[in-house]
Short mmCIF file of C-alpha atoms in Angstrom, two decimals:
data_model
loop_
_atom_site.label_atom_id
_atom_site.label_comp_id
_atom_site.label_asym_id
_atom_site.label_seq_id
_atom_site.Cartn_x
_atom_site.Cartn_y
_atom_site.Cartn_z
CA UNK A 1 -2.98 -16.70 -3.68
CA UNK A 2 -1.10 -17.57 -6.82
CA UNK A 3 2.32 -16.81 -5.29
CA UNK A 4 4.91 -19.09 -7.55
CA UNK A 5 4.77 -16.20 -10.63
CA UNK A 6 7.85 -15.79 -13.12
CA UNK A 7 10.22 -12.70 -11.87
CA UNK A 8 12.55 -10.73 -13.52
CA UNK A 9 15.14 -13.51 -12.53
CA UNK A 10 13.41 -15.81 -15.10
CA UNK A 11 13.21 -13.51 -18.23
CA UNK A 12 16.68 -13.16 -20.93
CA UNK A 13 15.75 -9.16 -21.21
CA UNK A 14 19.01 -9.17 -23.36
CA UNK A 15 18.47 -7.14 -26.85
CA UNK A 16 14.56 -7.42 -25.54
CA UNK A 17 12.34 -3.99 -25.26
CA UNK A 18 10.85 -4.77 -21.85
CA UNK A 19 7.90 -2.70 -20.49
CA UNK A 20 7.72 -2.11 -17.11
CA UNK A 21 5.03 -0.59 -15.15
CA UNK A 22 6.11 1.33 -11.77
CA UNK A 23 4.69 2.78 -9.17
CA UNK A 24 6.35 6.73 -9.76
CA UNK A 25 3.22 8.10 -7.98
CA UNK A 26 5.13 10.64 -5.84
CA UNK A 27 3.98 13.64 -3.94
CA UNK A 28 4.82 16.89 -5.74
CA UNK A 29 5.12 20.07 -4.06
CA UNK A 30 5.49 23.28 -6.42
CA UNK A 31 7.08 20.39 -9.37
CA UNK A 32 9.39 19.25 -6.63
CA UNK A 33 9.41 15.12 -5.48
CA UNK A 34 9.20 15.63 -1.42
CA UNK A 35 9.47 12.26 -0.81
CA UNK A 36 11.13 9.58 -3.53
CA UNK A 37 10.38 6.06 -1.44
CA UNK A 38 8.71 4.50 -4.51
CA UNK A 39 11.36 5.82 -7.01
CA UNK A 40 14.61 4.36 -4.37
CA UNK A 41 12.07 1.20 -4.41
CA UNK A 42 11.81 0.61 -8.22
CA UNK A 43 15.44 1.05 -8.88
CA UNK A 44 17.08 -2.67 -8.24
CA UNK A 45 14.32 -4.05 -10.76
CA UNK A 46 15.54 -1.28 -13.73
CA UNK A 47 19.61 -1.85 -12.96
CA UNK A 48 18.95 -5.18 -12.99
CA UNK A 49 17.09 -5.24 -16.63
CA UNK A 50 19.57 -2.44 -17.26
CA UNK A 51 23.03 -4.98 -16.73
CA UNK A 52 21.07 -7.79 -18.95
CA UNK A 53 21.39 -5.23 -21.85
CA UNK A 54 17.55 -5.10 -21.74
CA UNK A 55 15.58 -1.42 -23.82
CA UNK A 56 13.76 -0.57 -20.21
CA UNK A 57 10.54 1.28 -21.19
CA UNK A 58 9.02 2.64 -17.95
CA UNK A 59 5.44 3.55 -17.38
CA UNK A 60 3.09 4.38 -14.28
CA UNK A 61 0.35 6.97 -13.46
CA UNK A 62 0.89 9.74 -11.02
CA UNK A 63 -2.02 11.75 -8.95
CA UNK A 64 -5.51 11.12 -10.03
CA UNK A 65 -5.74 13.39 -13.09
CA UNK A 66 -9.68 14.85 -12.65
CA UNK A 67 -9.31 17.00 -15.29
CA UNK A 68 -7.58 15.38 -17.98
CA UNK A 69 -4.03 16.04 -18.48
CA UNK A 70 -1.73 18.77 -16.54
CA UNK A 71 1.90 19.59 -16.41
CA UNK A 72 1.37 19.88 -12.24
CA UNK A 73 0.86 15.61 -13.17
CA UNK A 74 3.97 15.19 -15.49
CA UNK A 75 6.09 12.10 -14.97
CA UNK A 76 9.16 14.99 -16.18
CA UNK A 77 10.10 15.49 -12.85
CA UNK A 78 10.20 11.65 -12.00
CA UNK A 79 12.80 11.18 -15.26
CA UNK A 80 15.47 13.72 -13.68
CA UNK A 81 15.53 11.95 -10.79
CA UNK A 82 15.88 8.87 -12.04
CA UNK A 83 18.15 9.78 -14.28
CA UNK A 84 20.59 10.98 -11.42
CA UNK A 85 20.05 7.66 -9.44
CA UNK A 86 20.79 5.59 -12.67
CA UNK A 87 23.70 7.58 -13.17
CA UNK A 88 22.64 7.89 -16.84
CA UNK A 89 19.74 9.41 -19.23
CA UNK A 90 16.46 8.42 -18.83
CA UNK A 91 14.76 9.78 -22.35
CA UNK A 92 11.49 11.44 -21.22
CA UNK A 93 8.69 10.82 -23.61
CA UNK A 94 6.37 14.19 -22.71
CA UNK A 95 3.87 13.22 -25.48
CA UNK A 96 -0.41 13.45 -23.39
CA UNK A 97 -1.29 10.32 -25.64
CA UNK A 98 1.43 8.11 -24.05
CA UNK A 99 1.82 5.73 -26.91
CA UNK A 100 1.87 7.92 -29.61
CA UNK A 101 4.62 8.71 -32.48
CA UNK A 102 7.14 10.46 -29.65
CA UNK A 103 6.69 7.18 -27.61
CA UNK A 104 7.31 4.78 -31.34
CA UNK A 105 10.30 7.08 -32.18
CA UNK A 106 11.96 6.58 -28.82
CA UNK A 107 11.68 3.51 -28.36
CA UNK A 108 13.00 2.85 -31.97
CA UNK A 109 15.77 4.71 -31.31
CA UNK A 110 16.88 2.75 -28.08
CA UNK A 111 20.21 0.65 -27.54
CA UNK A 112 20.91 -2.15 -25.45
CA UNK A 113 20.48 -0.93 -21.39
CA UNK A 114 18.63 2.79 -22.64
CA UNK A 115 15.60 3.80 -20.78
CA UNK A 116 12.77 5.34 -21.52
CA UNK A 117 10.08 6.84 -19.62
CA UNK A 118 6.72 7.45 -21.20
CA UNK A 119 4.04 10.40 -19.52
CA UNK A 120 1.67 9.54 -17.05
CA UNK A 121 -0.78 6.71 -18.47
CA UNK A 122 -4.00 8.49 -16.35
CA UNK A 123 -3.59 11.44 -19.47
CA UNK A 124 -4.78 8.37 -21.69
CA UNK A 125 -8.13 9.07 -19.83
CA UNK A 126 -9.72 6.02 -18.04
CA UNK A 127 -7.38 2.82 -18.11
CA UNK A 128 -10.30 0.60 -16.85
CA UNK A 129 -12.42 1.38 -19.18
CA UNK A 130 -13.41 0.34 -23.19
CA UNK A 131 -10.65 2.88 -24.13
CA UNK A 132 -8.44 0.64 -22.02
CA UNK A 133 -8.30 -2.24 -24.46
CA UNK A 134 -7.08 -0.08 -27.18
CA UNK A 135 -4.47 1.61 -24.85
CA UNK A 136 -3.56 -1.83 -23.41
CA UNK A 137 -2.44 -3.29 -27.10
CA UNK A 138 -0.75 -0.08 -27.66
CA UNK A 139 1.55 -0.46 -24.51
CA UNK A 140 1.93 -4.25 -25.63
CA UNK A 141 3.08 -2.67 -29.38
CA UNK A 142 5.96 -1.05 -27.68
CA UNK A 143 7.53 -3.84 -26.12
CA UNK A 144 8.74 -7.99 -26.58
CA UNK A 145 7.86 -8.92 -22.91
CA UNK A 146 6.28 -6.83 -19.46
CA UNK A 147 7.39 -6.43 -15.89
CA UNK A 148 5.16 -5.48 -13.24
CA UNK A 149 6.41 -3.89 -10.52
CA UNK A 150 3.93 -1.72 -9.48
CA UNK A 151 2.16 -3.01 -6.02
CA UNK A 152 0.40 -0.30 -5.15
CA UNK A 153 -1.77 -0.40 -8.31
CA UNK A 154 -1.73 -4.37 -8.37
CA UNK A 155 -5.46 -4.28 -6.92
CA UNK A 156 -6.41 -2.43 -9.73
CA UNK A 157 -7.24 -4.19 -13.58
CA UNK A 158 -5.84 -1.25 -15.50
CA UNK A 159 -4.24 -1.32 -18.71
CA UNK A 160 -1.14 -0.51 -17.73
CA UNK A 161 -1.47 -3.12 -15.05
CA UNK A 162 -3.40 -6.75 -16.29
CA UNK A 163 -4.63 -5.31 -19.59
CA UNK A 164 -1.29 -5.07 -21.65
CA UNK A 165 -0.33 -8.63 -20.36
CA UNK A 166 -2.58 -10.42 -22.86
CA UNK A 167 -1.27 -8.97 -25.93
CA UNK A 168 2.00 -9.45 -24.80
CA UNK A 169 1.05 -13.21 -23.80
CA UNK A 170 -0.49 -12.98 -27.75
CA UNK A 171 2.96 -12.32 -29.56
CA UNK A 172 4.51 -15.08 -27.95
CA UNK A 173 6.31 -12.39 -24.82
CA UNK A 174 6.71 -12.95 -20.92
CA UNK A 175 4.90 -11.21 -18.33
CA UNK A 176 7.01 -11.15 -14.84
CA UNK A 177 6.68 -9.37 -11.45
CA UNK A 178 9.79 -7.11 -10.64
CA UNK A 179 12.34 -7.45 -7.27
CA UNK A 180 9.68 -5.21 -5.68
CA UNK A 181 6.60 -6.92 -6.51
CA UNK A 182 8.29 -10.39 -5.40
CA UNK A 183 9.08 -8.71 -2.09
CA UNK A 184 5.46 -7.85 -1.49
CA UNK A 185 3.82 -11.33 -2.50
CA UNK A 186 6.60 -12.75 0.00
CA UNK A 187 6.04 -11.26 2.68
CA UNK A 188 2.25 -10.36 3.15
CA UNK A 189 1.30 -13.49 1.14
CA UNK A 190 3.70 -15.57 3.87
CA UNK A 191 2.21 -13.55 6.29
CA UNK A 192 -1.50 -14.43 5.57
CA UNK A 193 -1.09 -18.18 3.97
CA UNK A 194 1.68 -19.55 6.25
CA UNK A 195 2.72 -18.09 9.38
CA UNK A 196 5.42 -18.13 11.78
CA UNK A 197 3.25 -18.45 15.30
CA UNK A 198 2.31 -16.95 17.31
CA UNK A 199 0.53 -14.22 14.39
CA UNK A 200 -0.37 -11.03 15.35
CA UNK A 201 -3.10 -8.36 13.36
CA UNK A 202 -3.10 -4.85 14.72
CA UNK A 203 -5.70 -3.06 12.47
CA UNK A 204 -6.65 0.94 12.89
CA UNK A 205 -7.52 3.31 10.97
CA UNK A 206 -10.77 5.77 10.66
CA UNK A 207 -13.98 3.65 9.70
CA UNK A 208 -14.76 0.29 10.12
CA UNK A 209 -16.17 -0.24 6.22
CA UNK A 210 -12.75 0.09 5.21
CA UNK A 211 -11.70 -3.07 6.80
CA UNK A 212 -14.79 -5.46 6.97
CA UNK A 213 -13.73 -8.22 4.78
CA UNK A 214 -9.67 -8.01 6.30
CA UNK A 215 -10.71 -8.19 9.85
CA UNK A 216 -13.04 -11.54 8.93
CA UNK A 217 -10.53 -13.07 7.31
CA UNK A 218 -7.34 -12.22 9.84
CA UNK A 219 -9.65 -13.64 12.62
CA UNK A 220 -9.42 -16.90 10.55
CA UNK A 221 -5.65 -16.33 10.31
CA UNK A 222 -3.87 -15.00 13.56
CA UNK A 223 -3.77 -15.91 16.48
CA UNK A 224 -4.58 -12.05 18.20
CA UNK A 225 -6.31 -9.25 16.78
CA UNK A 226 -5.43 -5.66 18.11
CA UNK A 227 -8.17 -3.16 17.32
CA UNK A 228 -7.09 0.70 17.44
CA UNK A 229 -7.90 3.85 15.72
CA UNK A 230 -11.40 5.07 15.36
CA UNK A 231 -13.01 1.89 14.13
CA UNK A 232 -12.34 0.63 18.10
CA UNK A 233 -15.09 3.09 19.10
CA UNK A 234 -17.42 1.30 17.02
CA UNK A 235 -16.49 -1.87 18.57
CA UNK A 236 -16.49 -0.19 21.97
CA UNK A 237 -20.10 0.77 21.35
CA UNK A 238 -21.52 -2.90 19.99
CA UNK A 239 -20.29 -4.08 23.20
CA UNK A 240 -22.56 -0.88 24.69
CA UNK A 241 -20.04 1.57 26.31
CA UNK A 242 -20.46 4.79 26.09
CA UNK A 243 -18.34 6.63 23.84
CA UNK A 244 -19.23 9.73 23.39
CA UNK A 245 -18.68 12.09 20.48
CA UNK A 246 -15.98 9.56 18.92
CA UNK A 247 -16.45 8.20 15.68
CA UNK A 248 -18.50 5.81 15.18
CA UNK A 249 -20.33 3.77 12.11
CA UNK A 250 -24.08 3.07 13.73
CA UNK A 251 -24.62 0.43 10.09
CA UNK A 252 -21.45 -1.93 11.29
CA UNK A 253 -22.62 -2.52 15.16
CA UNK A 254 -24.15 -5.68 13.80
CA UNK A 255 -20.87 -6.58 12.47
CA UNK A 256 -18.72 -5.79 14.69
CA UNK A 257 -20.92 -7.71 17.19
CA UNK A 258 -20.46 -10.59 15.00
CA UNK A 259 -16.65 -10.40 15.18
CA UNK A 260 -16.44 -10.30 18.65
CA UNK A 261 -18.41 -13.62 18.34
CA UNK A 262 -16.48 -15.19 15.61
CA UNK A 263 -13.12 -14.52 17.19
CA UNK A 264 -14.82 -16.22 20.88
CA UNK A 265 -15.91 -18.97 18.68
CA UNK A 266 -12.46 -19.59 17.07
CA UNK A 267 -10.62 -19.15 20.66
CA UNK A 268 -9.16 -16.08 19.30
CA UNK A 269 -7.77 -13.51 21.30
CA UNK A 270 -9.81 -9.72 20.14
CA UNK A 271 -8.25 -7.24 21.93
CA UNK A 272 -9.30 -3.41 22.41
CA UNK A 273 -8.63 -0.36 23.73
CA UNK A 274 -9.56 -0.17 27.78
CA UNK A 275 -8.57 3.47 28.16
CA UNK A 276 -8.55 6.49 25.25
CA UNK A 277 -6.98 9.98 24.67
CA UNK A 278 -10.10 11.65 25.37
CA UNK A 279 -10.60 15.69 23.57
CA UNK A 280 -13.16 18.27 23.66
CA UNK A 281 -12.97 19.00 19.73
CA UNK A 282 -11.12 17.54 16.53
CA UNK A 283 -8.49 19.77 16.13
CA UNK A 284 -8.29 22.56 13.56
CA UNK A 285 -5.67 22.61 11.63
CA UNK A 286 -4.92 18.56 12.98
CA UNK A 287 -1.95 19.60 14.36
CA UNK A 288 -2.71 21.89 16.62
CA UNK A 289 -2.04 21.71 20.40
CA UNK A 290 -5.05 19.83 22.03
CA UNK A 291 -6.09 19.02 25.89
CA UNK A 292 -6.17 15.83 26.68
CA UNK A 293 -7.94 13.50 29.32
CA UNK A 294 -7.47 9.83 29.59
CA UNK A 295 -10.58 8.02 30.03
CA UNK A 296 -11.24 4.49 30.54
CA UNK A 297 -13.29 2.96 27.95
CA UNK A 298 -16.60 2.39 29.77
CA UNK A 299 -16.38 6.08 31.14
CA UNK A 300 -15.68 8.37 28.09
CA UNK A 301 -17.33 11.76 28.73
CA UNK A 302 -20.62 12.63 26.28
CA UNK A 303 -19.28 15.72 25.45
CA UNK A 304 -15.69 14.40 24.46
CA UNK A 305 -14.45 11.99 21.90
CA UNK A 306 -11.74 9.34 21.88
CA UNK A 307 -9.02 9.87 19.81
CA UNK A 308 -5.98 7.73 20.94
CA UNK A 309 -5.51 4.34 22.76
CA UNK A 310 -4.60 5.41 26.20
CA UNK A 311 -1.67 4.50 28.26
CA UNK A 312 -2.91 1.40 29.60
CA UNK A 313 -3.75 -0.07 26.01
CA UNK A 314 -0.83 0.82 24.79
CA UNK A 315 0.89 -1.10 27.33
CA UNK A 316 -1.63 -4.01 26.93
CA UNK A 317 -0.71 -3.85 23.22
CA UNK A 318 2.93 -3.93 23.49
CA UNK A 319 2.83 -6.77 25.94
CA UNK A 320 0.64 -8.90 22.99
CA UNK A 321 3.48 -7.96 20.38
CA UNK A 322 6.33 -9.08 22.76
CA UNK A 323 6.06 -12.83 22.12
CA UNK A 324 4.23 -12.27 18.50
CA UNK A 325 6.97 -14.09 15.85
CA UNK A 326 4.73 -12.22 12.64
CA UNK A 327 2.82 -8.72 13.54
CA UNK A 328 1.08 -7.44 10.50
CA UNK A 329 -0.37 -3.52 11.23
CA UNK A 330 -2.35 -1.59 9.17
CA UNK A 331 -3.33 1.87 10.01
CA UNK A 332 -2.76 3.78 13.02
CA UNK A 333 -4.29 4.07 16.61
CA UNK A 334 -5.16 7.49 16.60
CA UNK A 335 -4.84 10.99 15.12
CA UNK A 336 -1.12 10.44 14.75
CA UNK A 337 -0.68 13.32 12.34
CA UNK A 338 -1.19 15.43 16.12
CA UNK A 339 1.96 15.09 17.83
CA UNK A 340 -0.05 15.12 21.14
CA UNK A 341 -2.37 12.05 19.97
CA UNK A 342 0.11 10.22 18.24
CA UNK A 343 1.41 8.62 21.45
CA UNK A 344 -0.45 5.72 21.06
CA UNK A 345 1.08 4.93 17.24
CA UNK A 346 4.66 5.58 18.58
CA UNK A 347 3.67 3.07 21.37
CA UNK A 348 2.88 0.63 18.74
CA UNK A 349 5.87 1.28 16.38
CA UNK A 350 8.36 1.06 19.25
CA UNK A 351 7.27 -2.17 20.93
CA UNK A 352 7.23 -3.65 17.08
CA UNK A 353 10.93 -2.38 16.85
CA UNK A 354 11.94 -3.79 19.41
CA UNK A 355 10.69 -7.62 18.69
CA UNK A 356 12.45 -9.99 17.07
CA UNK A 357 9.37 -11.04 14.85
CA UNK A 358 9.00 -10.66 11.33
CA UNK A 359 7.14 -7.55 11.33
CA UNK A 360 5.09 -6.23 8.31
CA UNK A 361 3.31 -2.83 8.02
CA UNK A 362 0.70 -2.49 5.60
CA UNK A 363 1.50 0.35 3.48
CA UNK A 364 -0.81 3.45 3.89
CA UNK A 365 -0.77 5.71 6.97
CA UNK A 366 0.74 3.36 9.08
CA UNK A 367 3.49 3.21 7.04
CA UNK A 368 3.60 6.80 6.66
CA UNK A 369 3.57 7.34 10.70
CA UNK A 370 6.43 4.30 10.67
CA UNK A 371 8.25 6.53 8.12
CA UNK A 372 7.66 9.68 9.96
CA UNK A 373 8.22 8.28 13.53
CA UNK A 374 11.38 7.08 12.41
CA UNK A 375 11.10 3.17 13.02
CA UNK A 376 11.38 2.29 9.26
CA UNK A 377 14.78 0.65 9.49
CA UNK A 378 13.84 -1.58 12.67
CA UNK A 379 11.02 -3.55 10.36
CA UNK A 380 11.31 -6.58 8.56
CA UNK A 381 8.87 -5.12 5.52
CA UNK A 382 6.95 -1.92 4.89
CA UNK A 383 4.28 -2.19 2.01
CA UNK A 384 3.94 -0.07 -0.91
CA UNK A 385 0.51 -0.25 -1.24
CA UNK A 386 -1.99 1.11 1.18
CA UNK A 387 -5.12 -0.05 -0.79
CA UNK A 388 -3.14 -3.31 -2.18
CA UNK A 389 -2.01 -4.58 0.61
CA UNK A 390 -5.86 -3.96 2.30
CA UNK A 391 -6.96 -6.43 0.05
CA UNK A 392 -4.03 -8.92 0.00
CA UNK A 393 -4.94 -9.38 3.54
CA UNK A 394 -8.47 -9.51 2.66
CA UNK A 395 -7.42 -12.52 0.56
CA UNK A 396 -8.20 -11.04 -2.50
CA UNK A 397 -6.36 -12.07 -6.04
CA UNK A 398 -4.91 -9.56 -7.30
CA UNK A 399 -5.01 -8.74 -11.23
CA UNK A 400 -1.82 -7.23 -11.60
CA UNK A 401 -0.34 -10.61 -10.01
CA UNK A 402 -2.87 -13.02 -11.34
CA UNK A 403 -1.37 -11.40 -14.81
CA UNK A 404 2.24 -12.79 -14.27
CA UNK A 405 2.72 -16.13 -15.87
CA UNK A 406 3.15 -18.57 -13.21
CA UNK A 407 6.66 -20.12 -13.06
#
């Protein structure tokens, strides 16, 4: 898993110009941050590079940038903000090409414990790509050593995440992980590699593809697997229930068939739904008020689809939590952003609030419906990274930590 990496804690950032890649992708509504999670999280790794009397350089993308670059995608609004949690000016560097002369200038200009912020690094065009490589040594040029503290683009080998680390391994610099960064490869790598028993998976979530590879390898890991969300219909219908109009994936029947036998095999506890939140129609807008029926799972109506764990399972899954000492959930049991079929989720959340195991939620929607359901203080660790964290648990390496030198 290459966990033992160099941190922030190992680096002399003093008189040093030390790039650091965040993860600033915020939702913007009308140029206004709604929600500033990932800014609050990035903050102990700048003060701390701040108080060493490091130049703090700070780069990250933000929104997916289709059509090249666009003021609605500007990091600007990201700099104010910071600049009122720092308590001090964070120089905005507005120039599209990122590393061009306004970048150079800046950073040239800085004194010990300044920060900069340079413009979104998608408005350089592809990261991943050829034009990458010249972007990568560009970022490098800026800066005497890197931080990465950007989880939720750690699965990805972008230049502003693994590609700038070899040019600044090439001029003799230090590539680290930041506070937040460490946090994550604690916690889910702890989670996965080494265990406090009994361990505890809840997976949910839409569609089965999504999670292939991280339900195979959790079966090898914990000790129960809960199944919710829609994928559980696809489960439901391997094992050749009826299930209606629910979702289901006809390709991964096979599959899931094969999990069901891999987790007997192992003596592995599989658990899934044994009743549902039965409706006659997906709900338009998904909020809207929706009748519900509670079916059990062998007797879900043709002409109605499942689209919450019923009572029952929710009480069978809160029982399986009670004595867990590590749950690890990612993605929620049903259409949670419906207050009506979002019962099931709360269900979840609450009986993981109310263990005393070290409880981890997997960045993503879960952690959104944590968030939103207000149980966030009453975990032990909420991830940053939906799609990260997906393939953490997968037991993936990922570039952006494979980049840090090891300690």
């Amino acid at each position: 898993m290459g966990l033992n990496k160099k941190s922030v804690d190992d680096i002399n950032a003093k008189g040093k110009r030390v790039l650091v890649r965040c993860d600033f992708n915020v939702p913007l509504k009308n140029g206004e941050i709604t929600d500033e999670t990932r800014i609050v999280a990035a903050l102990p790794t700048i003060k701390k590079l701040i108080a060493d009397g490091g130049k703090v350089i700070l780069c990250s993308h933000l929104g997916k940038v289709k059509e090249g670059p666009n003021e609605g995608e500007s990091l600007a609004a990201v700099a104010v903000r910071l600049s009122e949690k720092l308590g001090q000016e964070v120089v905005f560097v507005s120039d599209y090409n990122v590393t061009g002369e306004a970048a150079t200038k800046a950073v040239a200009e800085m004194k010990e414990g300044d920060v900069v912020l340079l413009q979104n690094t998608r408005f350089r065009g592809k990261e991943e790509t050829k034009n990458g490589e010249e972007f990568s040594k560009e970022l490098a040029d800026l800066a005497d050593m890197y931080v990465c503290d950007a989880f939720g683009s750690s699965h990805r080998a972008h230049a502003s995440v693994e590609g700038v680390t070899k040019f600044i391994s090439a001029k003799g610099g230090e590539n680290v992980v930041g506070y937040l960064m460490q946090k994550e490869i604690d916690f889910l790598g702890n989670a996965v590699e080494n265990p406090v028993r009994p361990f505890v998976a809840i997976l949910g979530g839409a569609k089965v593809a999504d999670k292939l590879n991280v339900i195979s390898n959790l079966l090898e890991k914990c000790d129960t697997l809960i199944i919710g969300g829609g994928m559980a219909y696809t489960f439901l219908k391997a094992q050749g229930y009826e299930i209606g109009t629910s979702l289901v994936d006809m390709e991964k029947l096979d599959y899931c068939k094969e999990m069901l036998e891999k987790a007997e095999k192992l003596g592995k506890k599989l658990l899934l739904p044994v009743d549902a939140a039965t409706i006659a129609e997906f709900p338009n807008p998904i909020d809207a008020p929706v009748e519900v029926i509670v079916k059990g799972s062998e007797e879900i109506p043709a002409d109605r689809m499942g689209c919450d764990i019923g009572p029952k399972t929710a009480e069978l899954y809160a029982e399986a939590v009670k004595s867990a000492k590590t749950v690890v959930w990612n993605g929620p049991m049903g259409v949670f952003e419906n207050p009506i079929l979002a019962k099931g989720t709360i269900a979840v959340a609450k009986a993981l609030s109310e263990t005393d195991a070290i409880t981890i939620i997997g960045g993503g929607d879960s952690a959104a419906a944590v968030n939103q359901l207000g149980f966030a203080d009453k975990m032990s660790h909420i991830s940053t990274g939906g799609g990260a964290s997906l393939e953490f648990l997968e037991g993936k390496v990922l570039p952006g930590v494979a980049a840090a030198d090891d300690k």
